[in-house]
mmCIF file of C-alpha atoms and ligand atoms in Angstrom:
data_model
loop_
_atom_site.group_PDB
_atom_site.id
_atom_site.type_symbol
_atom_site.label_atom_id
_atom_site.label_comp_id
_atom_site.label_asym_id
_atom_site.label_seq_id
_atom_site.Cartn_x
_atom_site.Cartn_y
_atom_site.Cartn_z
ATOM 1 C CA UNK A 1 -8.687 -3.121 -14.905
ATOM 2 C CA UNK A 2 -11.740 -4.987 -13.625
ATOM 3 C CA UNK A 3 -12.169 -6.443 -10.146
ATOM 4 C CA UNK A 4 -15.425 -8.407 -9.897
ATOM 5 C CA UNK A 5 -17.308 -8.065 -6.599
ATOM 6 C CA UNK A 6 -18.942 -11.415 -5.847
ATOM 7 C CA UNK A 7 -20.261 -11.631 -2.285
ATOM 8 C CA UNK A 8 -17.212 -11.652 0.019
ATOM 9 C CA UNK A 9 -14.857 -12.330 -2.906
ATOM 10 C CA UNK A 10 -12.861 -9.864 -5.018
ATOM 11 C CA UNK A 11 -11.853 -11.496 -8.298
ATOM 12 C CA UNK A 12 -9.130 -9.752 -10.258
ATOM 13 C CA UNK A 13 -9.741 -9.908 -13.984
ATOM 14 C CA UNK A 14 -6.282 -8.582 -14.831
ATOM 15 C CA UNK A 15 -5.816 -12.056 -16.286
ATOM 16 C CA UNK A 16 -8.684 -14.061 -17.779
ATOM 17 C CA UNK A 17 -10.343 -16.351 -15.225
ATOM 18 C CA UNK A 18 -11.961 -19.754 -15.613
ATOM 19 C CA UNK A 19 -15.481 -20.748 -14.573
ATOM 20 C CA UNK A 20 -15.834 -24.538 -14.380
ATOM 21 C CA UNK A 21 -19.192 -26.065 -15.328
ATOM 22 C CA UNK A 22 -20.816 -28.313 -12.707
ATOM 23 C CA UNK A 23 -24.020 -29.896 -14.004
ATOM 24 C CA UNK A 24 -26.410 -31.433 -11.505
ATOM 25 C CA UNK A 25 -28.957 -32.368 -14.166
ATOM 26 C CA UNK A 26 -29.997 -35.837 -15.297
ATOM 27 C CA UNK A 27 -30.513 -34.646 -18.875
ATOM 28 C CA UNK A 28 -27.636 -32.257 -19.643
ATOM 29 C CA UNK A 29 -26.434 -33.065 -23.136
ATOM 30 C CA UNK A 30 -22.755 -33.390 -22.300
ATOM 31 C CA UNK A 31 -22.836 -35.016 -18.881
ATOM 32 C CA UNK A 32 -25.705 -37.351 -19.638
ATOM 33 C CA UNK A 33 -26.818 -37.806 -16.036
ATOM 34 C CA UNK A 34 -23.551 -39.132 -14.663
ATOM 35 C CA UNK A 35 -23.447 -36.201 -12.270
ATOM 36 C CA UNK A 36 -27.069 -36.615 -11.277
ATOM 37 C CA UNK A 37 -26.413 -37.010 -7.610
ATOM 38 C CA UNK A 38 -25.054 -34.322 -5.345
ATOM 39 C CA UNK A 39 -22.069 -36.328 -4.131
ATOM 40 C CA UNK A 40 -20.855 -36.911 -7.670
ATOM 41 C CA UNK A 41 -21.370 -33.253 -8.562
ATOM 42 C CA UNK A 42 -19.408 -32.109 -5.520
ATOM 43 C CA UNK A 43 -16.583 -34.518 -6.379
ATOM 44 C CA UNK A 44 -16.508 -33.267 -9.960
ATOM 45 C CA UNK A 45 -16.531 -29.640 -8.805
ATOM 46 C CA UNK A 46 -13.594 -30.200 -6.457
ATOM 47 C CA UNK A 47 -11.655 -31.804 -9.306
ATOM 48 C CA UNK A 48 -12.316 -28.724 -11.454
ATOM 49 C CA UNK A 49 -11.188 -26.513 -8.583
ATOM 50 C CA UNK A 50 -7.987 -28.572 -8.320
ATOM 51 C CA UNK A 51 -7.447 -28.118 -12.053
ATOM 52 C CA UNK A 52 -7.567 -24.363 -11.582
ATOM 53 C CA UNK A 53 -11.169 -23.211 -11.858
ATOM 54 C CA UNK A 54 -11.619 -19.767 -10.273
ATOM 55 C CA UNK A 55 -15.419 -20.071 -10.084
ATOM 56 C CA UNK A 56 -17.634 -23.178 -9.976
ATOM 57 C CA UNK A 57 -20.915 -22.731 -11.883
ATOM 58 C CA UNK A 58 -23.534 -25.076 -10.427
ATOM 59 C CA UNK A 59 -26.622 -25.676 -12.567
ATOM 60 C CA UNK A 60 -29.656 -27.913 -12.115
ATOM 61 C CA UNK A 61 -31.714 -26.786 -15.109
ATOM 62 C CA UNK A 62 -30.559 -27.908 -18.548
ATOM 63 C CA UNK A 63 -30.842 -25.081 -21.071
ATOM 64 C CA UNK A 64 -29.776 -27.123 -24.069
ATOM 65 C CA UNK A 65 -31.901 -26.572 -27.180
ATOM 66 C CA UNK A 66 -35.281 -28.296 -26.778
ATOM 67 C CA UNK A 67 -34.708 -29.207 -23.115
ATOM 68 C CA UNK A 68 -37.731 -29.675 -20.859
ATOM 69 C CA UNK A 69 -38.404 -27.195 -18.045
ATOM 70 C CA UNK A 70 -37.421 -28.312 -14.548
ATOM 71 C CA UNK A 71 -39.902 -27.764 -11.678
ATOM 72 C CA UNK A 72 -38.548 -25.398 -9.042
ATOM 73 C CA UNK A 73 -38.673 -28.047 -6.277
ATOM 74 C CA UNK A 74 -36.494 -30.430 -8.343
ATOM 75 C CA UNK A 75 -34.008 -27.704 -9.145
ATOM 76 C CA UNK A 76 -33.767 -26.666 -5.484
ATOM 77 C CA UNK A 77 -33.206 -30.286 -4.449
ATOM 78 C CA UNK A 78 -30.400 -30.699 -6.980
ATOM 79 C CA UNK A 79 -28.606 -27.400 -6.559
ATOM 80 C CA UNK A 80 -28.771 -26.259 -2.935
ATOM 81 C CA UNK A 81 -26.809 -29.145 -1.305
ATOM 82 C CA UNK A 82 -24.052 -28.785 -3.906
ATOM 83 C CA UNK A 83 -23.806 -25.012 -3.479
ATOM 84 C CA UNK A 84 -23.730 -25.377 0.292
ATOM 85 C CA UNK A 85 -20.979 -28.005 0.284
ATOM 86 C CA UNK A 86 -18.764 -26.086 -2.154
ATOM 87 C CA UNK A 87 -19.258 -22.663 -0.556
ATOM 88 C CA UNK A 88 -18.568 -24.296 2.816
ATOM 89 C CA UNK A 89 -15.178 -25.339 1.482
ATOM 90 C CA UNK A 90 -14.390 -21.774 0.481
ATOM 91 C CA UNK A 91 -15.017 -22.166 -3.250
ATOM 92 C CA UNK A 92 -16.381 -19.241 -5.252
ATOM 93 C CA UNK A 93 -19.752 -20.641 -6.302
ATOM 94 C CA UNK A 94 -22.026 -19.364 -9.052
ATOM 95 C CA UNK A 95 -25.560 -20.669 -9.486
ATOM 96 C CA UNK A 96 -26.741 -21.175 -13.061
ATOM 97 C CA UNK A 97 -30.478 -20.583 -12.910
ATOM 98 C CA UNK A 98 -33.298 -18.441 -14.270
ATOM 99 C CA UNK A 99 -35.587 -18.885 -11.254
ATOM 100 C CA UNK A 100 -35.725 -16.261 -8.479
ATOM 101 C CA UNK A 101 -36.582 -18.923 -5.853
ATOM 102 C CA UNK A 102 -33.462 -20.885 -6.756
ATOM 103 C CA UNK A 103 -31.366 -17.703 -6.782
ATOM 104 C CA UNK A 104 -32.548 -16.808 -3.266
ATOM 105 C CA UNK A 105 -31.951 -20.306 -1.871
ATOM 106 C CA UNK A 106 -28.532 -20.635 -3.492
ATOM 107 C CA UNK A 107 -27.448 -17.182 -2.291
ATOM 108 C CA UNK A 108 -28.520 -18.134 1.264
ATOM 109 C CA UNK A 109 -26.522 -21.354 0.883
ATOM 110 C CA UNK A 110 -23.385 -19.350 0.063
ATOM 111 C CA UNK A 111 -23.382 -18.729 -3.700
ATOM 112 C CA UNK A 112 -21.469 -15.548 -4.573
ATOM 113 C CA UNK A 113 -22.711 -15.179 -8.132
ATOM 114 C CA UNK A 114 -25.848 -15.730 -10.205
ATOM 115 C CA UNK A 115 -25.443 -16.858 -13.811
ATOM 116 C CA UNK A 116 -28.732 -16.275 -15.610
ATOM 117 C CA UNK A 117 -29.305 -17.130 -19.274
ATOM 118 C CA UNK A 118 -32.402 -14.884 -19.044
ATOM 119 C CA UNK A 119 -30.364 -11.907 -17.779
ATOM 120 C CA UNK A 120 -32.640 -11.523 -14.713
ATOM 121 C CA UNK A 121 -35.664 -11.336 -17.002
ATOM 122 C CA UNK A 122 -37.991 -13.443 -14.790
ATOM 123 C CA UNK A 123 -40.346 -11.443 -12.551
ATOM 124 C CA UNK A 124 -38.523 -10.582 -9.276
ATOM 125 C CA UNK A 125 -35.155 -11.975 -10.428
ATOM 126 C CA UNK A 126 -33.718 -8.436 -10.308
ATOM 127 C CA UNK A 127 -34.986 -8.084 -6.736
ATOM 128 C CA UNK A 128 -33.542 -11.451 -5.693
ATOM 129 C CA UNK A 129 -30.053 -10.394 -6.782
ATOM 130 C CA UNK A 130 -30.411 -6.778 -5.627
ATOM 131 C CA UNK A 131 -31.179 -8.045 -2.104
ATOM 132 C CA UNK A 132 -27.742 -9.733 -2.035
ATOM 133 C CA UNK A 133 -24.158 -8.646 -2.693
ATOM 134 C CA UNK A 134 -23.598 -11.344 -5.309
ATOM 135 C CA UNK A 135 -22.197 -10.844 -8.794
ATOM 136 C CA UNK A 136 -24.409 -11.590 -11.785
ATOM 137 C CA UNK A 137 -23.755 -12.709 -15.345
ATOM 138 C CA UNK A 138 -26.292 -11.237 -17.795
ATOM 139 C CA UNK A 139 -26.585 -13.410 -20.900
ATOM 140 C CA UNK A 140 -28.344 -12.723 -24.188
ATOM 141 C CA UNK A 141 -30.773 -15.285 -25.564
ATOM 142 C CA UNK A 142 -33.176 -14.959 -28.496
ATOM 143 C CA UNK A 143 -36.417 -16.795 -27.717
ATOM 144 C CA UNK A 144 -36.439 -19.617 -25.161
ATOM 145 C CA UNK A 145 -34.591 -22.947 -24.920
ATOM 146 C CA UNK A 146 -37.612 -24.849 -26.270
ATOM 147 C CA UNK A 147 -37.615 -23.044 -29.616
ATOM 148 C CA UNK A 148 -34.536 -20.813 -29.863
ATOM 149 C CA UNK A 149 -32.622 -22.818 -32.483
ATOM 150 C CA UNK A 150 -35.569 -23.187 -34.881
ATOM 151 C CA UNK A 151 -35.130 -19.929 -36.803
ATOM 152 C CA UNK A 152 -32.684 -17.465 -35.240
ATOM 153 C CA UNK A 153 -32.897 -14.133 -37.079
ATOM 154 C CA UNK A 154 -31.166 -10.761 -36.677
ATOM 155 C CA UNK A 155 -30.724 -7.656 -38.816
ATOM 156 C CA UNK A 156 -27.329 -7.081 -37.114
ATOM 157 C CA UNK A 157 -26.574 -9.628 -34.411
ATOM 158 C CA UNK A 158 -23.730 -7.680 -32.798
ATOM 159 C CA UNK A 159 -25.715 -4.427 -32.565
ATOM 160 C CA UNK A 160 -28.813 -6.205 -31.230
ATOM 161 C CA UNK A 161 -26.997 -8.281 -28.616
ATOM 162 C CA UNK A 162 -25.043 -5.224 -27.458
ATOM 163 C CA UNK A 163 -28.237 -3.162 -27.132
ATOM 164 C CA UNK A 164 -29.996 -5.930 -25.204
ATOM 165 C CA UNK A 165 -27.081 -6.214 -22.771
ATOM 166 C CA UNK A 166 -26.873 -2.420 -22.358
ATOM 167 C CA UNK A 167 -30.596 -2.388 -21.474
ATOM 168 C CA UNK A 168 -30.207 -5.201 -18.924
ATOM 169 C CA UNK A 169 -27.196 -3.447 -17.362
ATOM 170 C CA UNK A 170 -29.332 -0.305 -17.014
ATOM 171 C CA UNK A 171 -32.118 -2.361 -15.400
ATOM 172 C CA UNK A 172 -29.622 -3.812 -12.912
ATOM 173 C CA UNK A 173 -28.219 -0.412 -12.028
ATOM 174 C CA UNK A 174 -31.754 0.977 -11.586
ATOM 175 C CA UNK A 175 -32.512 -1.940 -9.220
ATOM 176 C CA UNK A 176 -29.427 -1.108 -7.143
ATOM 177 C CA UNK A 177 -26.978 -3.714 -8.487
ATOM 178 C CA UNK A 178 -23.701 -1.845 -8.923
ATOM 179 C CA UNK A 179 -21.474 -2.206 -11.979
ATOM 180 C CA UNK A 180 -18.674 -3.891 -9.988
ATOM 181 C CA UNK A 181 -21.037 -6.885 -9.696
ATOM 182 C CA UNK A 182 -21.922 -7.207 -13.395
ATOM 183 C CA UNK A 183 -20.649 -9.489 -16.160
ATOM 184 C CA UNK A 184 -22.067 -9.592 -19.710
ATOM 185 C CA UNK A 185 -22.242 -12.538 -22.106
ATOM 186 C CA UNK A 186 -23.396 -12.793 -25.762
ATOM 187 C CA UNK A 187 -24.866 -16.265 -25.133
ATOM 188 C CA UNK A 188 -23.222 -18.358 -27.818
ATOM 189 C CA UNK A 189 -25.696 -20.923 -29.178
ATOM 190 C CA UNK A 190 -28.751 -19.361 -27.531
ATOM 191 C CA UNK A 191 -30.933 -18.478 -30.518
ATOM 192 C CA UNK A 192 -27.977 -18.132 -32.883
ATOM 193 C CA UNK A 193 -27.042 -19.772 -36.176
ATOM 194 C CA UNK A 194 -23.374 -20.491 -36.928
ATOM 195 C CA UNK A 195 -22.956 -17.152 -38.736
ATOM 196 C CA UNK A 196 -24.364 -15.298 -35.700
ATOM 197 C CA UNK A 197 -22.037 -17.112 -33.297
ATOM 198 C CA UNK A 198 -19.032 -16.367 -35.490
ATOM 199 C CA UNK A 199 -19.978 -12.695 -35.870
ATOM 200 C CA UNK A 200 -20.335 -12.353 -32.087
ATOM 201 C CA UNK A 201 -16.985 -14.039 -31.479
ATOM 202 C CA UNK A 202 -15.189 -12.015 -34.131
ATOM 203 C CA UNK A 203 -16.625 -8.761 -32.775
ATOM 204 C CA UNK A 204 -16.583 -9.544 -29.058
ATOM 205 C CA UNK A 205 -14.513 -6.377 -28.548
ATOM 206 C CA UNK A 206 -17.620 -4.360 -29.420
ATOM 207 C CA UNK A 207 -19.461 -5.859 -26.450
ATOM 208 C CA UNK A 208 -16.444 -5.077 -24.275
ATOM 209 C CA UNK A 209 -17.032 -1.408 -25.217
ATOM 210 C CA UNK A 210 -19.901 -1.441 -22.701
ATOM 211 C CA UNK A 211 -17.153 -1.176 -20.084
ATOM 212 C CA UNK A 212 -17.978 -4.418 -18.280
ATOM 213 C CA UNK A 213 -16.197 -7.770 -18.145
ATOM 214 C CA UNK A 214 -17.287 -10.155 -20.907
ATOM 215 C CA UNK A 215 -17.823 -13.890 -20.314
ATOM 216 C CA UNK A 216 -17.522 -16.345 -23.207
ATOM 217 C CA UNK A 217 -19.146 -19.772 -23.044
ATOM 218 C CA UNK A 218 -18.295 -21.900 -26.066
ATOM 219 C CA UNK A 219 -17.379 -25.174 -24.395
ATOM 220 C CA UNK A 220 -18.516 -28.263 -26.373
ATOM 221 C CA UNK A 221 -21.150 -26.222 -28.215
ATOM 222 C CA UNK A 222 -22.654 -27.232 -31.548
ATOM 223 C CA UNK A 223 -20.828 -24.387 -33.302
ATOM 224 C CA UNK A 224 -17.580 -26.257 -32.564
ATOM 225 C CA UNK A 225 -19.122 -29.455 -33.925
ATOM 226 C CA UNK A 226 -20.216 -27.666 -37.080
ATOM 227 C CA UNK A 227 -16.674 -26.387 -37.699
ATOM 228 C CA UNK A 228 -14.753 -29.577 -36.835
ATOM 229 C CA UNK A 229 -17.181 -32.432 -37.401
ATOM 230 C CA UNK A 230 -16.431 -33.645 -33.860
ATOM 231 C CA UNK A 231 -18.905 -35.243 -31.451
ATOM 232 C CA UNK A 232 -19.694 -33.361 -28.255
ATOM 233 C CA UNK A 233 -17.102 -35.231 -26.153
ATOM 234 C CA UNK A 234 -14.297 -34.556 -28.679
ATOM 235 C CA UNK A 235 -14.466 -30.759 -28.842
ATOM 236 C CA UNK A 236 -11.834 -29.947 -26.228
ATOM 237 C CA UNK A 237 -9.182 -28.595 -28.659
ATOM 238 C CA UNK A 238 -11.761 -26.642 -30.641
ATOM 239 C CA UNK A 239 -13.046 -25.176 -27.392
ATOM 240 C CA UNK A 240 -9.603 -24.026 -26.295
ATOM 241 C CA UNK A 241 -9.052 -22.327 -29.671
ATOM 242 C CA UNK A 242 -12.460 -20.642 -29.577
ATOM 243 C CA UNK A 243 -11.947 -19.374 -26.024
ATOM 244 C CA UNK A 244 -8.504 -17.992 -26.886
ATOM 245 C CA UNK A 245 -10.067 -16.186 -29.853
ATOM 246 C CA UNK A 246 -12.488 -14.689 -27.324
ATOM 247 C CA UNK A 247 -9.686 -13.691 -24.950
ATOM 248 C CA UNK A 248 -7.874 -12.002 -27.855
ATOM 249 C CA UNK A 249 -10.983 -9.824 -28.266
ATOM 250 C CA UNK A 250 -11.311 -8.943 -24.605
ATOM 251 C CA UNK A 251 -13.141 -11.820 -22.860
ATOM 252 C CA UNK A 252 -12.211 -11.917 -19.149
ATOM 253 C CA UNK A 253 -14.184 -14.971 -17.973
ATOM 254 C CA UNK A 254 -14.350 -18.342 -19.724
ATOM 255 C CA UNK A 255 -17.098 -20.842 -18.885
ATOM 256 C CA UNK A 256 -15.727 -24.300 -19.664
ATOM 257 C CA UNK A 257 -16.092 -28.020 -18.975
ATOM 258 C CA UNK A 258 -12.410 -28.761 -19.668
ATOM 259 C CA UNK A 259 -10.684 -26.655 -17.021
ATOM 260 C CA UNK A 260 -7.220 -28.264 -17.190
ATOM 261 C CA UNK A 261 -6.928 -27.726 -20.939
ATOM 262 C CA UNK A 262 -8.071 -24.109 -20.645
ATOM 263 C CA UNK A 263 -5.592 -23.484 -17.818
ATOM 264 C CA UNK A 264 -2.693 -24.749 -19.950
ATOM 265 C CA UNK A 265 -3.752 -22.507 -22.834
ATOM 266 C CA UNK A 266 -3.970 -19.494 -20.494
ATOM 267 C CA UNK A 267 -0.526 -20.249 -19.039
ATOM 268 C CA UNK A 268 0.869 -19.750 -22.532
ATOM 269 C CA UNK A 269 -1.389 -16.774 -23.263
ATOM 270 C CA UNK A 270 -0.418 -14.988 -20.041
ATOM 271 C CA UNK A 271 3.291 -15.665 -20.529
ATOM 272 C CA UNK A 272 3.188 -14.113 -23.997
ATOM 273 C CA UNK A 273 1.114 -11.131 -22.839
ATOM 274 C CA UNK A 274 3.332 -10.453 -19.836
ATOM 275 C CA UNK A 275 6.739 -11.047 -21.452
ATOM 276 C CA UNK A 276 9.080 -8.165 -20.532
ATOM 277 C CA UNK A 277 11.511 -7.826 -23.406
ATOM 278 C CA UNK A 278 11.741 -4.052 -23.563
ATOM 279 C CA UNK A 279 9.752 -3.748 -26.768
HETATM 280 C C1 7PJ B 1 -24.007 -20.688 -21.121
HETATM 281 C C2 7PJ B 1 -24.500 -20.569 -19.844
HETATM 282 C C3 7PJ B 1 -23.264 -19.589 -21.677
HETATM 283 C C4 7PJ B 1 -23.607 -18.468 -19.598
HETATM 284 C C5 7PJ B 1 -25.072 -22.482 -20.646
HETATM 285 C C6 7PJ B 1 -23.947 -25.222 -22.331
HETATM 286 C C7 7PJ B 1 -25.353 -24.750 -22.296
HETATM 287 N N1 7PJ B 1 -24.298 -19.482 -19.068
HETATM 288 N N2 7PJ B 1 -25.171 -21.705 -19.547
HETATM 289 N N3 7PJ B 1 -23.095 -18.511 -20.868
HETATM 290 N N4 7PJ B 1 -24.350 -21.893 -21.607
HETATM 291 N N5 7PJ B 1 -23.393 -17.370 -18.875
HETATM 292 O O1 7PJ B 1 -23.198 -25.139 -21.371
HETATM 293 O O2 7PJ B 1 -23.593 -25.741 -23.429
HETATM 294 O O3 7PJ B 1 -22.804 -19.568 -22.825
HETATM 295 S S1 7PJ B 1 -25.823 -24.052 -20.731
#
C-alpha cells in the first residue's frame, strides 16, 4: 500500500485522502475572486482543514479553459504568503503551479508538494522539484489552457494518457525524484471532450497499473454540468458521485472544493470497505 513522501510528511494512502482546493486567483471560475486576498484564502483553507482536508492545494494561476496567463510576480505575491501561513500552522501544503520560480519560492515557504498541470514540463521545473524532497502530482493535459477545449482529439485516450504519464514518471526518476514522491493524474477537463473524460474515469484502473497513486480532480467541472444540467455552484452531489466512481477504480487522492461532502462520502465508503463480517 502507498505511503506518499511529501517533505517531512508521510501520508498513508491506505484510505483515499482529500486535497482541498484553495484558490488565490481573482478570476478562478468557481470562486470568482472572493478569495482574492491572502487573508481570505488562509481563512478558507483553515475551514477546509477543519472539514477534514488532508492536503491544502494553493493555486494563484487559473487554468480554466481560456484563462489568461498570470505574470510570475503576481503569482508569487498571491501564493507565497498563503503557503507560508498554512505551512507554519503545520498543514500539508501543495502548490498548484506550472512555474519553476513559483515552485522554488513555495517550497522554501514550506510547501510539501507541487501540483503541476504541465507535469513538470516547463524548462527547469524538474530541477526545481528534484532539488527538494517534496511530492509532485504529474497531470496530463492536451494542448494549453488557452486552446485545449477547442478540439480535443485522441485515437485512444486511455492509452495516450497512460503513455504520457509513464514518460513523465521516467523523466522524474531520471532527474532523481523517487517514486515515493510521485502521484499521477489523468487531468479531467484538460483537453478532453465528455467522452474522453468518461473513458478516463471508467478505466482509471488502467492508469493505476503504473504502480503509482492516482489523483482524481472532477470537482465542479463542466463534465458534471454536461451530465446533470447544473450550474457550477450546484455540482456538489455530482462531484461526490464522480469521485466515488474514481475511488472504486483505484483513485487514492481526491482534489475537491467541497471537502465536508467528500469526507461524509468517504466515511461510508471506508466503513463498507473495512467491514469485518467474516466473508
Ligand atoms: C486539476 C488541477 C486537476 C490537478 C485544476 C479546476 C481547474 N490539478 N488543477 N488535477 N484541475 N492535479 O479545479 O476545475 O484535475 S484547475
